[in-house]
mmCIF file of C-alpha atoms and ligand atoms in Angstrom:
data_model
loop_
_atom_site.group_PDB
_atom_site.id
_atom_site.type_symbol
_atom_site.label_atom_id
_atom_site.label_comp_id
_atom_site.label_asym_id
_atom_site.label_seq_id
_atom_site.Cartn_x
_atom_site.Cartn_y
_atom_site.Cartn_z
ATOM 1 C CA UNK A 1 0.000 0.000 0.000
ATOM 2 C CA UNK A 2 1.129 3.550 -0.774
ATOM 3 C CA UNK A 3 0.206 5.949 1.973
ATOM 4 C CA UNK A 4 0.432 9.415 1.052
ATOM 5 C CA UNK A 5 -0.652 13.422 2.591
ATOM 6 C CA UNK A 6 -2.311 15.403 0.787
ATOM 7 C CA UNK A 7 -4.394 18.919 0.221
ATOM 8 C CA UNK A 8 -4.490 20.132 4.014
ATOM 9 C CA UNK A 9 -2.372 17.070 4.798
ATOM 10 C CA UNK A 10 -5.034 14.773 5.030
ATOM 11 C CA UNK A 11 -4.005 11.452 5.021
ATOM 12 C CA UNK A 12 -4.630 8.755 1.997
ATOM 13 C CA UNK A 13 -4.372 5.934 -0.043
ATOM 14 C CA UNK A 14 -2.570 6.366 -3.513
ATOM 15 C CA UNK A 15 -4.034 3.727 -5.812
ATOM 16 C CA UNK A 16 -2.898 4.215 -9.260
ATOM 17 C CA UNK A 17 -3.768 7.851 -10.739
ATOM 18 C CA UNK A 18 -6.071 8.322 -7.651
ATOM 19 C CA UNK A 19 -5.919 9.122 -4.118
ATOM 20 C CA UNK A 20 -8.328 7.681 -1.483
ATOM 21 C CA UNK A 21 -8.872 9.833 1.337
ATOM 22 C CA UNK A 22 -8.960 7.673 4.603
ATOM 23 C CA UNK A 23 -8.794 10.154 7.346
ATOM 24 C CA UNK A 24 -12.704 9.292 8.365
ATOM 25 C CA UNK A 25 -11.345 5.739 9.643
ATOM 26 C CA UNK A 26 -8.681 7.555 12.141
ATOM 27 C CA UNK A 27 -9.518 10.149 15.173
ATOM 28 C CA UNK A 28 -6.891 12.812 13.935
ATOM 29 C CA UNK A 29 -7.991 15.808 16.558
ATOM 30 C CA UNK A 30 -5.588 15.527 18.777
ATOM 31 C CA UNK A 31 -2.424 15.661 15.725
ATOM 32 C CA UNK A 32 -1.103 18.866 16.797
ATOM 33 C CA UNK A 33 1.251 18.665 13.907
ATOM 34 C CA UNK A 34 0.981 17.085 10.290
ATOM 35 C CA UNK A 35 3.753 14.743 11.334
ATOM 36 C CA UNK A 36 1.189 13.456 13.935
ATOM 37 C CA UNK A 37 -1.346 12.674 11.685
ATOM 38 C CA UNK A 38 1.256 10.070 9.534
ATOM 39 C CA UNK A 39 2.416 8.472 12.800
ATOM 40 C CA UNK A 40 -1.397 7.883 14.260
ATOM 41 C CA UNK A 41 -1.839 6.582 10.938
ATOM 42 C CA UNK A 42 1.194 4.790 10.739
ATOM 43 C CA UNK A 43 1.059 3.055 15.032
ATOM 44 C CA UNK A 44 -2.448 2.006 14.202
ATOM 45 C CA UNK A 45 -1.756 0.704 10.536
ATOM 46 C CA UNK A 46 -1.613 -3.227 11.640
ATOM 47 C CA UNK A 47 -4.945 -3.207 13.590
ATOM 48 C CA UNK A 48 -6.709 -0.648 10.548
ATOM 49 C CA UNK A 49 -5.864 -2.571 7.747
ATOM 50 C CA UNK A 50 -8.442 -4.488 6.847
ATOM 51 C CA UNK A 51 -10.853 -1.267 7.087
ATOM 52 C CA UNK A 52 -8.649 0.419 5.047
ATOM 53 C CA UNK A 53 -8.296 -2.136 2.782
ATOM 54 C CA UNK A 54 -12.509 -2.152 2.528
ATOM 55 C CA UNK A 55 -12.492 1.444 2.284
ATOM 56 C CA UNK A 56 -10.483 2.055 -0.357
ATOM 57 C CA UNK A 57 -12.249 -0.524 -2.486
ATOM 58 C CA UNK A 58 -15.477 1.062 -1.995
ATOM 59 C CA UNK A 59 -14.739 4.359 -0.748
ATOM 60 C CA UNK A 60 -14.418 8.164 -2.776
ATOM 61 C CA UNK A 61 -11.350 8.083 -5.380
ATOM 62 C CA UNK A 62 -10.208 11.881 -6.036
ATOM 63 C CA UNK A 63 -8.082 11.644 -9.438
ATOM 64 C CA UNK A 64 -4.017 12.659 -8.222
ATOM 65 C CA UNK A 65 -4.012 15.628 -10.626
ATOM 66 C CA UNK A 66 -6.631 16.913 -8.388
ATOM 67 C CA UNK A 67 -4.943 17.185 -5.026
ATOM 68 C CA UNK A 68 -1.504 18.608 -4.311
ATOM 69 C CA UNK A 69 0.446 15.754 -2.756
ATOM 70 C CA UNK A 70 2.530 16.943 0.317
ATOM 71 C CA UNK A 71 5.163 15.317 1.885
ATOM 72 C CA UNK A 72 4.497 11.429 3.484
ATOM 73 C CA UNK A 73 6.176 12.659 6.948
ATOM 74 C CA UNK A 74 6.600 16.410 7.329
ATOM 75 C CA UNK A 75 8.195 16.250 10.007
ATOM 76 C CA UNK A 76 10.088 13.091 10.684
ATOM 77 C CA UNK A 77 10.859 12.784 14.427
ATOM 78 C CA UNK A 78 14.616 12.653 13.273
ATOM 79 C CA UNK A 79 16.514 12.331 9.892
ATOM 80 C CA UNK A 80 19.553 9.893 10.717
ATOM 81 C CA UNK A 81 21.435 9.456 7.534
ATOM 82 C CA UNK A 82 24.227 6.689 6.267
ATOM 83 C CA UNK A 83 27.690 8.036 5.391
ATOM 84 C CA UNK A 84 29.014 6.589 2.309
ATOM 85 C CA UNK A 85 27.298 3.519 1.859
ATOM 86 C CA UNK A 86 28.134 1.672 -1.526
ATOM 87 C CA UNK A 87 30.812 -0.691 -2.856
ATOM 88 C CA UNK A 88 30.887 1.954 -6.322
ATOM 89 C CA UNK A 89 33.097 -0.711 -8.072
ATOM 90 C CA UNK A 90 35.756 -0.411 -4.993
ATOM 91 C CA UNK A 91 37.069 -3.406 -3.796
ATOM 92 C CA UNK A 92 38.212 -2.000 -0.496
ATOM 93 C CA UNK A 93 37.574 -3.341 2.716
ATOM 94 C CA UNK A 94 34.292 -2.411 4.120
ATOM 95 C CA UNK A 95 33.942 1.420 5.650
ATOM 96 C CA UNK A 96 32.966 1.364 9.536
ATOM 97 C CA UNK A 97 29.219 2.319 9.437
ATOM 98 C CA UNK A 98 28.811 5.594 10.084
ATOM 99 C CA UNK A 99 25.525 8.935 10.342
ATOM 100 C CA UNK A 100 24.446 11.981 10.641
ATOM 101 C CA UNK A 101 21.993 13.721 11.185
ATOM 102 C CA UNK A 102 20.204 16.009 8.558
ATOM 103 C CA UNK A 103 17.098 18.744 10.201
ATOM 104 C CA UNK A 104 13.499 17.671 10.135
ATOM 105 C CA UNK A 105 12.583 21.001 9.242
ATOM 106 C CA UNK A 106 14.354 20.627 5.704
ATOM 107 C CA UNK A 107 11.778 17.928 4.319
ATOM 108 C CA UNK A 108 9.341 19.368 1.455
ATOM 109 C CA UNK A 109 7.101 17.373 -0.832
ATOM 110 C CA UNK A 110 6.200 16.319 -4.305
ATOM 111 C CA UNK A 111 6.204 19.973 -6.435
ATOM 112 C CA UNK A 112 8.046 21.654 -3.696
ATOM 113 C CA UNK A 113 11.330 23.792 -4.574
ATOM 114 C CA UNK A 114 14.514 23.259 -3.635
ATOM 115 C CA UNK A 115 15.350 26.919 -2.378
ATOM 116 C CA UNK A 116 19.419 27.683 -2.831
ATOM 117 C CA UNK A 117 21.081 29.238 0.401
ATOM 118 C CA UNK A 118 23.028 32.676 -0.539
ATOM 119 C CA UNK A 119 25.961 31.657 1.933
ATOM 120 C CA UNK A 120 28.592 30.643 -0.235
ATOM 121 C CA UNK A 121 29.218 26.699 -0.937
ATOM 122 C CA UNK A 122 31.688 24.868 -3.447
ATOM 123 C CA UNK A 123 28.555 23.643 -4.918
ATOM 124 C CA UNK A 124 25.055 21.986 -4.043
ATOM 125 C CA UNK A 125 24.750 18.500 -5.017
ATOM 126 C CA UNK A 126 21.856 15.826 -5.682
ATOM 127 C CA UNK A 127 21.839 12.404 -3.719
ATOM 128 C CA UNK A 128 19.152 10.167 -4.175
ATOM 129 C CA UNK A 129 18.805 7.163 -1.422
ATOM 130 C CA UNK A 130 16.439 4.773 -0.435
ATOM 131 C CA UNK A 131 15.053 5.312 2.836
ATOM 132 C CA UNK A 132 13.728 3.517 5.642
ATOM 133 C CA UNK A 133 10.547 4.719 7.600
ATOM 134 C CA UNK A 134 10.627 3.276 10.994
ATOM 135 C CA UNK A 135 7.075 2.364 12.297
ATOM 136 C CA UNK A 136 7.853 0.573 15.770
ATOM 137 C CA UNK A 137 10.097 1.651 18.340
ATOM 138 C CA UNK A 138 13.509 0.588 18.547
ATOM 139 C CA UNK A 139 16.076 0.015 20.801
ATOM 140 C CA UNK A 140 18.812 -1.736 20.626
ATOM 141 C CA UNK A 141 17.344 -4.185 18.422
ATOM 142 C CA UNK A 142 19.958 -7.013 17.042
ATOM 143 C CA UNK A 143 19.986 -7.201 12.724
ATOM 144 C CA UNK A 144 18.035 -10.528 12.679
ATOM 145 C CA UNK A 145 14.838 -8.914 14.347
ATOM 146 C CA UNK A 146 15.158 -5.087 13.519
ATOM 147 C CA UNK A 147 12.976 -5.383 10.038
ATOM 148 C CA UNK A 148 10.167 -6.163 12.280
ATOM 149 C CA UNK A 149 10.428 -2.093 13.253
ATOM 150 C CA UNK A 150 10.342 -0.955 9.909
ATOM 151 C CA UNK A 151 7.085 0.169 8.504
ATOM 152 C CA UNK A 152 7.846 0.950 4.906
ATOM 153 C CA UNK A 153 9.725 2.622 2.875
ATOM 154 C CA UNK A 154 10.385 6.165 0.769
ATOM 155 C CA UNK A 155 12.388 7.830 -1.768
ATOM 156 C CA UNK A 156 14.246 10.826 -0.809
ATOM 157 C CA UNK A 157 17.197 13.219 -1.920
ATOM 158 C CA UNK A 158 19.918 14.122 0.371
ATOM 159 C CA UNK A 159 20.932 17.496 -0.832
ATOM 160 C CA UNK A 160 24.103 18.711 0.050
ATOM 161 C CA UNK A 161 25.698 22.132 0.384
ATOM 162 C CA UNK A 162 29.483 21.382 0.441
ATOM 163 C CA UNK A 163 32.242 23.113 2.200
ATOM 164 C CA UNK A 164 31.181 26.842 3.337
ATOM 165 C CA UNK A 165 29.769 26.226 6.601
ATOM 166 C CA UNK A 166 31.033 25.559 9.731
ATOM 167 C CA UNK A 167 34.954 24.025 10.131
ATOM 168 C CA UNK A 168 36.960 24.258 6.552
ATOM 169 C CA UNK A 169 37.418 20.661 6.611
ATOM 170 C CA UNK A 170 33.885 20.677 5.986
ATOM 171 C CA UNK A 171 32.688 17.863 7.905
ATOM 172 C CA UNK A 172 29.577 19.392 9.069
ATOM 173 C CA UNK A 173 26.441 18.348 8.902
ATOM 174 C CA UNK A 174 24.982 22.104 8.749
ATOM 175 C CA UNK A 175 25.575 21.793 4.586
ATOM 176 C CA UNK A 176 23.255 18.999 4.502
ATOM 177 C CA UNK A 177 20.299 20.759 6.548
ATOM 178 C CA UNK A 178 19.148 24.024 5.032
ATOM 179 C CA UNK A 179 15.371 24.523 4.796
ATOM 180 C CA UNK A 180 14.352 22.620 1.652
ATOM 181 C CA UNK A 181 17.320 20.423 1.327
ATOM 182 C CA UNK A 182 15.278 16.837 2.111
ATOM 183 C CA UNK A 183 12.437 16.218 -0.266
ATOM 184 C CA UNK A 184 11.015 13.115 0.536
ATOM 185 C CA UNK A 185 8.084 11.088 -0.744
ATOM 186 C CA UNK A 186 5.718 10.710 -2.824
ATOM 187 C CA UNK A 187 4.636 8.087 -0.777
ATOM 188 C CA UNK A 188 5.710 5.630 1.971
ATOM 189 C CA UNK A 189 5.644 2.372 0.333
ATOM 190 C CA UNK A 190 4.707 -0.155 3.422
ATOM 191 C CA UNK A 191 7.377 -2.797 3.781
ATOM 192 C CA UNK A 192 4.801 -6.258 2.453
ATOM 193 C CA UNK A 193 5.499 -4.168 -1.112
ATOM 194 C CA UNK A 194 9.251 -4.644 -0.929
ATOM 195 C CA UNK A 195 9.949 -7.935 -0.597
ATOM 196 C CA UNK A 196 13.667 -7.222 -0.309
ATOM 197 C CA UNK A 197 15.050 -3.482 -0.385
ATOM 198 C CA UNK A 198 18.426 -4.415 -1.419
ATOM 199 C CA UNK A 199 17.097 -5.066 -4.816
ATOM 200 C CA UNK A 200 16.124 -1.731 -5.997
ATOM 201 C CA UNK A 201 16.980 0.757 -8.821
ATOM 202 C CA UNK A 202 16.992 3.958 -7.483
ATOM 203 C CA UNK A 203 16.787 6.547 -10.492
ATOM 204 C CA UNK A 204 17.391 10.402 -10.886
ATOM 205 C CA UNK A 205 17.193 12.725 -13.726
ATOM 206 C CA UNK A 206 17.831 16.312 -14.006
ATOM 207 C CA UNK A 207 16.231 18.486 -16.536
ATOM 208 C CA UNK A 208 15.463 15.188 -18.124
ATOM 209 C CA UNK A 209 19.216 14.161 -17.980
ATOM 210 C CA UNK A 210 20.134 10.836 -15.849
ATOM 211 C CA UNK A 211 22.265 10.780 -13.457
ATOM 212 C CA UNK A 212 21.916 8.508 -10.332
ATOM 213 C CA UNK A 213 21.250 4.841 -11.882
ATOM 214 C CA UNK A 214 21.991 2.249 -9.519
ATOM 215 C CA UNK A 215 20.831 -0.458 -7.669
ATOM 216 C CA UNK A 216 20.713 -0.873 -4.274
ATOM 217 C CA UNK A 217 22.277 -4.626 -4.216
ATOM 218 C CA UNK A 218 25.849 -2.367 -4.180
ATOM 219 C CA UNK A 219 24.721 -1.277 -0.497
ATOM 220 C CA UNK A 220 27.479 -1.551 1.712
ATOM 221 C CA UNK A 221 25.716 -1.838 5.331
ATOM 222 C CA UNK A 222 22.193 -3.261 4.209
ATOM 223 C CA UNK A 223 18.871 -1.923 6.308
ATOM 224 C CA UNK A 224 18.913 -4.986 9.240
ATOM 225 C CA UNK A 225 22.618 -4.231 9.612
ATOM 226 C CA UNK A 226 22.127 -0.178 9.777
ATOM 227 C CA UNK A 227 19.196 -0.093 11.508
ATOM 228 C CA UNK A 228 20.754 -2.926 14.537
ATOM 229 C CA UNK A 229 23.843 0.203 14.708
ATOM 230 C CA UNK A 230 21.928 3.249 14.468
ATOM 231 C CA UNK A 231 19.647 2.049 17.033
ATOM 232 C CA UNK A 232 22.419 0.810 19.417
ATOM 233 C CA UNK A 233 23.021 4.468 19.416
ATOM 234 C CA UNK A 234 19.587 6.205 19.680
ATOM 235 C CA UNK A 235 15.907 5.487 20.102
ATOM 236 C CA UNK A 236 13.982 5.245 16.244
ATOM 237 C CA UNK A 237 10.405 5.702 16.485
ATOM 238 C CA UNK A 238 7.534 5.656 14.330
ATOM 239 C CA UNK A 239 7.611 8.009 11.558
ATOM 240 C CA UNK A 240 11.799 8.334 11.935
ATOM 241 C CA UNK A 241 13.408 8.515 8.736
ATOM 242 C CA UNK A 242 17.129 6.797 8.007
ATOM 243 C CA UNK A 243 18.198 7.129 4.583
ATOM 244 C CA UNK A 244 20.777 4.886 3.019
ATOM 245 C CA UNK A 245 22.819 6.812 1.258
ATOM 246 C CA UNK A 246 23.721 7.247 -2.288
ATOM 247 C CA UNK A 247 26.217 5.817 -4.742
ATOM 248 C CA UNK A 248 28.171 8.756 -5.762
ATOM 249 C CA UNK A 249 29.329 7.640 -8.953
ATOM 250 C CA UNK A 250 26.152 9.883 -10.502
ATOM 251 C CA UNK A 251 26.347 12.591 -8.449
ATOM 252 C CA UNK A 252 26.149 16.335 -9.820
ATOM 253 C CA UNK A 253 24.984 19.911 -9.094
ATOM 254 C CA UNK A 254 21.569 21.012 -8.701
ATOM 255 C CA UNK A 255 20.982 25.294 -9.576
ATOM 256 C CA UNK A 256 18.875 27.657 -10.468
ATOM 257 C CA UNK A 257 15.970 26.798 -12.930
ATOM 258 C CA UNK A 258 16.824 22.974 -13.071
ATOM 259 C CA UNK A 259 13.936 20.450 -12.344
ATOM 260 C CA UNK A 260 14.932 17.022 -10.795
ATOM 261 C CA UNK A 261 13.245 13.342 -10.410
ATOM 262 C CA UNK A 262 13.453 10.792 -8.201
ATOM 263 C CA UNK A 263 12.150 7.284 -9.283
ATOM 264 C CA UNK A 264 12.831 4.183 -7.199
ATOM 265 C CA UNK A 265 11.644 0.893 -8.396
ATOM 266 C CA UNK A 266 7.322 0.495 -7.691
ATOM 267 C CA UNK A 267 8.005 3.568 -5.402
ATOM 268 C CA UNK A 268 6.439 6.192 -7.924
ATOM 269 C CA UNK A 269 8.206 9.827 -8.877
ATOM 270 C CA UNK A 270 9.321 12.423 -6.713
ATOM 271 C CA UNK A 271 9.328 15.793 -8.817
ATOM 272 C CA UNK A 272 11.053 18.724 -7.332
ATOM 273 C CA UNK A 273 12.002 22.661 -8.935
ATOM 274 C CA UNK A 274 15.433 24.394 -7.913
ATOM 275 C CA UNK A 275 15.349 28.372 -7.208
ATOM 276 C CA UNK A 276 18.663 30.322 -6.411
ATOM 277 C CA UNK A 277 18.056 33.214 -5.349
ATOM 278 C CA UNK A 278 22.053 34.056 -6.426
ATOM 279 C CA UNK A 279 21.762 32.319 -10.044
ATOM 280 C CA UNK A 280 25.157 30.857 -9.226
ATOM 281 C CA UNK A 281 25.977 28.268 -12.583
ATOM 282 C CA UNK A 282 27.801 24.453 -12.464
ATOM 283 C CA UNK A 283 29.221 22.527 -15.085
ATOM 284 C CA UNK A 284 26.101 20.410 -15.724
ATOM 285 C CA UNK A 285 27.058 17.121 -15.232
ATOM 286 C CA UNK A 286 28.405 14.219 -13.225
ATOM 287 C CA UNK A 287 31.026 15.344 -10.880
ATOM 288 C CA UNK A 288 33.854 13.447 -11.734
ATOM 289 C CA UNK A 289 36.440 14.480 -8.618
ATOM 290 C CA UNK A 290 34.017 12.902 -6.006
ATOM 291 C CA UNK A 291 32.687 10.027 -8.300
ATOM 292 C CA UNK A 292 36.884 9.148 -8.913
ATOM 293 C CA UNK A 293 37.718 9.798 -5.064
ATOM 294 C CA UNK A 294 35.182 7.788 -3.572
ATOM 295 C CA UNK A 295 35.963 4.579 -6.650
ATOM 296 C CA UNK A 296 39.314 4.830 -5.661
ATOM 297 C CA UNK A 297 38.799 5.134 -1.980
ATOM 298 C CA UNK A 298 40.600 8.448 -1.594
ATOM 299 C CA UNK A 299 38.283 9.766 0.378
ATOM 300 C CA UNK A 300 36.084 8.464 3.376
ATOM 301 C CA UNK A 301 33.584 11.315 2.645
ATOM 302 C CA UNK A 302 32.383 13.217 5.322
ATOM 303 C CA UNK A 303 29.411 14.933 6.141
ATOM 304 C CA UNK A 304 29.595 17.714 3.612
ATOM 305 C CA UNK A 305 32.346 16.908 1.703
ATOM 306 C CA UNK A 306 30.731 13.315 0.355
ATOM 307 C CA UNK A 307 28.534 11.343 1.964
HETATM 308 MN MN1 LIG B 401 23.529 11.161 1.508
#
């Protein structure tokens, strides 16, 4: 199933080219925030399914070019996100799993715009990741029982302001979370639809141009293995987002004008504009130094110079 927000963040089914509204089957008054509404809808998903199975067989369709999709999880309770995460060809031993983590308040949705910040930055830069939504708390859960936590999954772009903030080294995670700089959607895909996420192409054009066109069998640190580290480390709960990072071999600039799409396999497309307010100009194409440093293991990139 392919849950979804939409219009005044109501919450819904997305079946095909139309969205079924199912906010009548939940008691959504006491969601303070839109975030709230996902995770009511996403704790009480197991006991609701059948009804909302029923209802959207019988229930009111509205056709998707009628509603303005928003994103899946405004406001995920955290963003924890992998650190260079794929073999890219390298036959190096295996990176020590490492995160970060990116602001909540930087998630936007499906037609959103990627807004530029004026500070200065070497360049801004497109990841696109598979990423995990959590739907049952999690502590300290061991590899072989931590899938049992996860509720689905989403597609999402990581993008990344490098160098220009914080230390000059760069390794700062304040690149990564401008306003703006996580969309995420267009819908979480609940885990029975992936039967195995390490089998995914994960897709991403700009201005009709690909770039990112992998599959997500390269991962490094697959989800049981992440997901048993990063909660060793902190509590996940429903609605927490941890993104697997990208393969870098693709990765390239995003300014001013350009219009970028995410497409992960039976995921659906996440459509995004890019404003600069500066008009700054890239080369536009695959960065090369960072796609050659990370194949050749140069580099273990850090939080805003690569991950
Ligand atoms: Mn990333």
């Amino acid at each position: 199933m392919k849950l979804v927000l939409f219009d005044d963040f109501r919450p819904g089914v997305l079946d095909g080219d139309a969205v079924c509204p199912i906010d009548e089957l939940f008691d959504l008054k006491g969601a303070a925030h839109p975030q709230d509404r996902i995770v009511e809808v996403i704790v009480r998903f197991p006991e609701l399914r059948p009804a909302i199975e029923a209802h959207v067989a019988g229930g009111a369709r509205l056709p998707i070019g009628e509603v303005r999709l928003r994103p899946p999880l405004p406001r995920p309770g955290k963003i924890v996100c992998a650190r260079a995460n794929y073999r890219e060809g390298s036959d190096r031993e295996p990176w020590p799993m490492d995160a970060f983590l990116k602001s909540p308040e930087a998630v936007i949705g499906p037609g959103d715009t990627v807004v530029l910040p004026e500070r200065r930055h070497d360049v801004f830069h497109h990841e696109a990741e598979l990423a995990v939504v959590i739907g049952k708390e999690a502590s300290k859960v061991p590899a072989e029982s931590v899938m049992a936590h996860v509720f689905g999954y989403v597609g999402f772009m990581d993008v990344s302001a490098r160098k220009g903030i914080g230390r000059p080294d760069g390794a700062s995670f304040l690149g990564k979370s401008y306003d703006t700089f996580a969309p995420l959607g267009p819908a979480i895909v609940t885990a029975d639809e992936v039967a195995d996420p390490h089998v995914l192409q994960v897709r991403y054009w700009v201005n009709g141009e690909l770039r990112h066109d992998y599959n997500t069998s390269d991962i490094e640190h697959g989800v049981p293995e992440f997901l048993e580290f990063v909660s060793s480390v902190m509590t996940l709960y429903p609605g927490d987002v941890v993104a697997m990072g990208t393969n870098h071999q693709q990765i390239g600039p995003l300014q001013h004008g350009d219009h970028a799409v995410l497409e992960i396999d039976g995921f659906g497309r996440l459509e995004v504009d890019v404003v600069d307010p500066l008009r700054r100009t890239w080369a536009r194409q695959v960065d090369q130094e960072i796609a050659t440093k990370v194949r050749q293991s140069l580099v273990v990139p850090d939080a805003s110079s690569a991950p």
